[in-house]
Amino acid sequence: MIASAPWVVVSVGVGVLAVLLVVAALAFRGPEQPSSWKPGPAMALPTSSTSDPATSAPSGPERLSPAPDGAATSATPGSSALPTPPSRTASPAGRSEASRSPSGPTSAPSASPAAPGALTASYRVSGAVEPDSFRAQVVVRNGTAESRDWQVELRFTGDVTGIRASSGPGVSVSIKGGGWYLLSGTVQLAAGAQQTVDLRFSRTGGGEYPAHCVVNGSSCAL
């Protein structure tokens, strides 16, 4: 049977020879050692800078620079400190205010002021002031050295509608209309004497002071 199939014997022999060669090759080869791990080159990672030297200034002690109005402002080196604008101070409590005109017009047309030693008159509001009426007083003084006639002219706005005078004898009241009244002495006022006239006005609006008050052409004292 082996003779009839010589190729089988040859094949078996070749296989055995191949196995032997492989075993011999493995026997002469030393044991494999694992290659040692070698670290690669260090990788440089980008780091975020906490401060930019071009824009931030080194911290240092604060300095105080005087402001224009005397107040101190803090500034750090390398930073530009803007000057503090001068503070506006409130006007003092004792500052004189603009003179307040009384309710109602008080400006009178141009009239020559009374000279010293002349005939003068003064007007003031006296007594109760009510929405529909008020009281006033006119005092005429003769500062000359002789007896004088006198006449006081009062002009109010149209809100003053009526007048009553109580002064005793020697005074007359004329109503011209539209808040225009004339007070006249029926007898001359003696040198150095004075005449007081108490008045009560009725009205429909505001204004207790006349817009025009003169005595014999000279302005009254309001």
JSON list of N, CA and C in Angstrom, two decimals, residues 92-130:
[
{"chain": "A", "resi": 92, "resn": "PRO", "atom": "N", "xyz": [-25.66, 129.43, 50.96]},
{"chain": "A", "resi": 92, "resn": "PRO", "atom": "CA", "xyz": [-25.84, 129.49, 52.42]},
{"chain": "A", "resi": 92, "resn": "PRO", "atom": "C", "xyz": [-27.22, 129.95, 52.79]},
{"chain": "A", "resi": 93, "resn": "ALA", "atom": "N", "xyz": [-27.58, 129.50, 54.00]},
{"chain": "A", "resi": 93, "resn": "ALA", "atom": "CA", "xyz": [-28.94, 129.84, 54.45]},
{"chain": "A", "resi": 93, "resn": "ALA", "atom": "C", "xyz": [-29.12, 131.32, 54.62]},
{"chain": "A", "resi": 94, "resn": "GLY", "atom": "N", "xyz": [-27.97, 132.03, 54.90]},
{"chain": "A", "resi": 94, "resn": "GLY", "atom": "CA", "xyz": [-28.09, 133.47, 55.15]},
{"chain": "A", "resi": 94, "resn": "GLY", "atom": "C", "xyz": [-28.03, 134.29, 53.90]},
{"chain": "A", "resi": 95, "resn": "ARG", "atom": "N", "xyz": [-27.99, 133.59, 52.73]},
{"chain": "A", "resi": 95, "resn": "ARG", "atom": "CA", "xyz": [-27.91, 134.36, 51.50]},
{"chain": "A", "resi": 95, "resn": "ARG", "atom": "C", "xyz": [-29.18, 135.17, 51.29]},
{"chain": "A", "resi": 96, "resn": "SER", "atom": "N", "xyz": [-28.99, 136.39, 50.89]},
{"chain": "A", "resi": 96, "resn": "SER", "atom": "CA", "xyz": [-30.14, 137.28, 50.74]},
{"chain": "A", "resi": 96, "resn": "SER", "atom": "C", "xyz": [-30.94, 136.87, 49.53]},
{"chain": "A", "resi": 97, "resn": "GLU", "atom": "N", "xyz": [-32.22, 136.68, 49.71]},
{"chain": "A", "resi": 97, "resn": "GLU", "atom": "CA", "xyz": [-33.10, 136.32, 48.62]},
{"chain": "A", "resi": 97, "resn": "GLU", "atom": "C", "xyz": [-33.63, 137.57, 47.95]},
{"chain": "A", "resi": 98, "resn": "ALA", "atom": "N", "xyz": [-34.17, 137.31, 46.76]},
{"chain": "A", "resi": 98, "resn": "ALA", "atom": "CA", "xyz": [-34.78, 138.45, 46.06]},
{"chain": "A", "resi": 98, "resn": "ALA", "atom": "C", "xyz": [-35.97, 138.94, 46.86]},
{"chain": "A", "resi": 99, "resn": "SER", "atom": "N", "xyz": [-36.09, 140.20, 46.90]},
{"chain": "A", "resi": 99, "resn": "SER", "atom": "CA", "xyz": [-37.16, 140.79, 47.72]},
{"chain": "A", "resi": 99, "resn": "SER", "atom": "C", "xyz": [-38.49, 140.32, 47.20]},
{"chain": "A", "resi": 100, "resn": "ARG", "atom": "N", "xyz": [-39.33, 139.86, 48.12]},
{"chain": "A", "resi": 100, "resn": "ARG", "atom": "CA", "xyz": [-40.64, 139.36, 47.73]},
{"chain": "A", "resi": 100, "resn": "ARG", "atom": "C", "xyz": [-41.65, 140.49, 47.74]},
{"chain": "A", "resi": 101, "resn": "SER", "atom": "N", "xyz": [-42.32, 140.62, 46.66]},
{"chain": "A", "resi": 101, "resn": "SER", "atom": "CA", "xyz": [-43.33, 141.65, 46.59]},
{"chain": "A", "resi": 101, "resn": "SER", "atom": "C", "xyz": [-44.59, 141.13, 47.26]},
{"chain": "A", "resi": 102, "resn": "PRO", "atom": "N", "xyz": [-45.32, 141.92, 47.94]},
{"chain": "A", "resi": 102, "resn": "PRO", "atom": "CA", "xyz": [-46.56, 141.46, 48.58]},
{"chain": "A", "resi": 102, "resn": "PRO", "atom": "C", "xyz": [-47.56, 141.03, 47.53]},
{"chain": "A", "resi": 103, "resn": "SER", "atom": "N", "xyz": [-48.58, 140.30, 47.99]},
{"chain": "A", "resi": 103, "resn": "SER", "atom": "CA", "xyz": [-49.59, 139.84, 47.06]},
{"chain": "A", "resi": 103, "resn": "SER", "atom": "C", "xyz": [-50.24, 141.03, 46.40]},
{"chain": "A", "resi": 104, "resn": "GLY", "atom": "N", "xyz": [-50.20, 140.97, 45.08]},
{"chain": "A", "resi": 104, "resn": "GLY", "atom": "CA", "xyz": [-50.74, 142.11, 44.36]},
{"chain": "A", "resi": 104, "resn": "GLY", "atom": "C", "xyz": [-49.64, 143.03, 43.90]},
{"chain": "A", "resi": 105, "resn": "PRO", "atom": "N", "xyz": [-49.84, 143.83, 42.88]},
{"chain": "A", "resi": 105, "resn": "PRO", "atom": "CA", "xyz": [-48.79, 144.69, 42.35]},
{"chain": "A", "resi": 105, "resn": "PRO", "atom": "C", "xyz": [-48.42, 145.78, 43.33]},
{"chain": "A", "resi": 106, "resn": "THR", "atom": "N", "xyz": [-47.13, 146.06, 43.41]},
{"chain": "A", "resi": 106, "resn": "THR", "atom": "CA", "xyz": [-46.67, 147.13, 44.29]},
{"chain": "A", "resi": 106, "resn": "THR", "atom": "C", "xyz": [-45.88, 148.19, 43.54]},
{"chain": "A", "resi": 107, "resn": "SER", "atom": "N", "xyz": [-45.51, 147.87, 42.29]},
{"chain": "A", "resi": 107, "resn": "SER", "atom": "CA", "xyz": [-44.74, 148.85, 41.54]},
{"chain": "A", "resi": 107, "resn": "SER", "atom": "C", "xyz": [-45.63, 150.04, 41.18]},
{"chain": "A", "resi": 108, "resn": "ALA", "atom": "N", "xyz": [-45.14, 151.23, 41.46]},
{"chain": "A", "resi": 108, "resn": "ALA", "atom": "CA", "xyz": [-45.91, 152.43, 41.18]},
{"chain": "A", "resi": 108, "resn": "ALA", "atom": "C", "xyz": [-45.26, 153.21, 40.06]},
{"chain": "A", "resi": 109, "resn": "PRO", "atom": "N", "xyz": [-46.02, 154.00, 39.33]},
{"chain": "A", "resi": 109, "resn": "PRO", "atom": "CA", "xyz": [-45.41, 154.85, 38.31]},
{"chain": "A", "resi": 109, "resn": "PRO", "atom": "C", "xyz": [-44.41, 155.79, 38.94]},
{"chain": "A", "resi": 110, "resn": "SER", "atom": "N", "xyz": [-43.54, 156.27, 38.11]},
{"chain": "A", "resi": 110, "resn": "SER", "atom": "CA", "xyz": [-42.46, 157.12, 38.61]},
{"chain": "A", "resi": 110, "resn": "SER", "atom": "C", "xyz": [-43.04, 158.36, 39.31]},
{"chain": "A", "resi": 111, "resn": "ALA", "atom": "N", "xyz": [-42.59, 158.55, 40.55]},
{"chain": "A", "resi": 111, "resn": "ALA", "atom": "CA", "xyz": [-43.01, 159.72, 41.33]},
{"chain": "A", "resi": 111, "resn": "ALA", "atom": "C", "xyz": [-41.82, 160.17, 42.14]},
{"chain": "A", "resi": 112, "resn": "SER", "atom": "N", "xyz": [-41.70, 161.44, 42.32]},
{"chain": "A", "resi": 112, "resn": "SER", "atom": "CA", "xyz": [-40.54, 161.98, 43.03]},
{"chain": "A", "resi": 112, "resn": "SER", "atom": "C", "xyz": [-40.63, 161.64, 44.50]},
{"chain": "A", "resi": 113, "resn": "PRO", "atom": "N", "xyz": [-39.56, 161.07, 45.11]},
{"chain": "A", "resi": 113, "resn": "PRO", "atom": "CA", "xyz": [-39.60, 160.75, 46.54]},
{"chain": "A", "resi": 113, "resn": "PRO", "atom": "C", "xyz": [-39.69, 162.01, 47.38]},
{"chain": "A", "resi": 114, "resn": "ALA", "atom": "N", "xyz": [-40.26, 161.83, 48.55]},
{"chain": "A", "resi": 114, "resn": "ALA", "atom": "CA", "xyz": [-40.43, 162.99, 49.45]},
{"chain": "A", "resi": 114, "resn": "ALA", "atom": "C", "xyz": [-39.09, 163.40, 50.01]},
{"chain": "A", "resi": 115, "resn": "ALA", "atom": "N", "xyz": [-38.83, 164.69, 49.99]},
{"chain": "A", "resi": 115, "resn": "ALA", "atom": "CA", "xyz": [-37.58, 165.21, 50.53]},
{"chain": "A", "resi": 115, "resn": "ALA", "atom": "C", "xyz": [-37.69, 165.33, 52.04]},
{"chain": "A", "resi": 116, "resn": "PRO", "atom": "N", "xyz": [-36.56, 165.33, 52.74]},
{"chain": "A", "resi": 116, "resn": "PRO", "atom": "CA", "xyz": [-36.61, 165.52, 54.20]},
{"chain": "A", "resi": 116, "resn": "PRO", "atom": "C", "xyz": [-37.29, 166.83, 54.55]},
{"chain": "A", "resi": 117, "resn": "GLY", "atom": "N", "xyz": [-38.12, 166.76, 55.57]},
{"chain": "A", "resi": 117, "resn": "GLY", "atom": "CA", "xyz": [-38.86, 167.94, 55.98]},
{"chain": "A", "resi": 117, "resn": "GLY", "atom": "C", "xyz": [-40.03, 168.25, 55.09]},
{"chain": "A", "resi": 118, "resn": "ALA", "atom": "N", "xyz": [-40.52, 167.22, 54.34]},
{"chain": "A", "resi": 118, "resn": "ALA", "atom": "CA", "xyz": [-41.64, 167.44, 53.43]},
{"chain": "A", "resi": 118, "resn": "ALA", "atom": "C", "xyz": [-42.87, 166.72, 53.97]},
{"chain": "A", "resi": 119, "resn": "LEU", "atom": "N", "xyz": [-43.95, 166.78, 53.21]},
{"chain": "A", "resi": 119, "resn": "LEU", "atom": "CA", "xyz": [-45.17, 166.07, 53.56]},
{"chain": "A", "resi": 119, "resn": "LEU", "atom": "C", "xyz": [-45.03, 164.63, 53.07]},
{"chain": "A", "resi": 120, "resn": "THR", "atom": "N", "xyz": [-45.21, 163.65, 53.94]},
{"chain": "A", "resi": 120, "resn": "THR", "atom": "CA", "xyz": [-45.01, 162.24, 53.59]},
{"chain": "A", "resi": 120, "resn": "THR", "atom": "C", "xyz": [-46.24, 161.45, 54.00]},
{"chain": "A", "resi": 121, "resn": "ALA", "atom": "N", "xyz": [-46.36, 160.24, 53.44]},
{"chain": "A", "resi": 121, "resn": "ALA", "atom": "CA", "xyz": [-47.45, 159.33, 53.77]},
{"chain": "A", "resi": 121, "resn": "ALA", "atom": "C", "xyz": [-46.92, 157.91, 53.73]},
{"chain": "A", "resi": 122, "resn": "SER", "atom": "N", "xyz": [-47.47, 157.05, 54.56]},
{"chain": "A", "resi": 122, "resn": "SER", "atom": "CA", "xyz": [-47.10, 155.63, 54.60]},
{"chain": "A", "resi": 122, "resn": "SER", "atom": "C", "xyz": [-48.36, 154.80, 54.55]},
{"chain": "A", "resi": 123, "resn": "TYR", "atom": "N", "xyz": [-48.26, 153.62, 53.91]},
{"chain": "A", "resi": 123, "resn": "TYR", "atom": "CA", "xyz": [-49.39, 152.70, 53.77]},
{"chain": "A", "resi": 123, "resn": "TYR", "atom": "C", "xyz": [-48.94, 151.34, 54.30]},
{"chain": "A", "resi": 124, "resn": "ARG", "atom": "N", "xyz": [-49.79, 150.72, 55.11]},
{"chain": "A", "resi": 124, "resn": "ARG", "atom": "CA", "xyz": [-49.49, 149.37, 55.60]},
{"chain": "A", "resi": 124, "resn": "ARG", "atom": "C", "xyz": [-50.79, 148.62, 55.81]},
{"chain": "A", "resi": 125, "resn": "VAL", "atom": "N", "xyz": [-50.71, 147.30, 55.66]},
{"chain": "A", "resi": 125, "resn": "VAL", "atom": "CA", "xyz": [-51.86, 146.43, 55.91]},
{"chain": "A", "resi": 125, "resn": "VAL", "atom": "C", "xyz": [-51.92, 146.17, 57.40]},
{"chain": "A", "resi": 126, "resn": "SER", "atom": "N", "xyz": [-53.10, 146.31, 57.99]},
{"chain": "A", "resi": 126, "resn": "SER", "atom": "CA", "xyz": [-53.27, 146.13, 59.43]},
{"chain": "A", "resi": 126, "resn": "SER", "atom": "C", "xyz": [-54.53, 145.32, 59.67]},
{"chain": "A", "resi": 127, "resn": "GLY", "atom": "N", "xyz": [-54.55, 144.64, 60.82]},
{"chain": "A", "resi": 127, "resn": "GLY", "atom": "CA", "xyz": [-55.73, 143.88, 61.18]},
{"chain": "A", "resi": 127, "resn": "GLY", "atom": "C", "xyz": [-55.85, 142.60, 60.38]},
{"chain": "A", "resi": 128, "resn": "ALA", "atom": "N", "xyz": [-57.06, 142.06, 60.35]},
{"chain": "A", "resi": 128, "resn": "ALA", "atom": "CA", "xyz": [-57.32, 140.77, 59.72]},
{"chain": "A", "resi": 128, "resn": "ALA", "atom": "C", "xyz": [-57.36, 140.90, 58.20]},
{"chain": "A", "resi": 129, "resn": "VAL", "atom": "N", "xyz": [-56.81, 139.90, 57.54]},
{"chain": "A", "resi": 129, "resn": "VAL", "atom": "CA", "xyz": [-56.86, 139.82, 56.08]},
{"chain": "A", "resi": 129, "resn": "VAL", "atom": "C", "xyz": [-57.74, 138.63, 55.73]},
{"chain": "A", "resi": 130, "resn": "GLU", "atom": "N", "xyz": [-58.86, 138.87, 55.10]},
{"chain": "A", "resi": 130, "resn": "GLU", "atom": "CA", "xyz": [-59.82, 137.84, 54.76]},
{"chain": "A", "resi": 130, "resn": "GLU", "atom": "C", "xyz": [-59.89, 137.71, 53.24]}
]
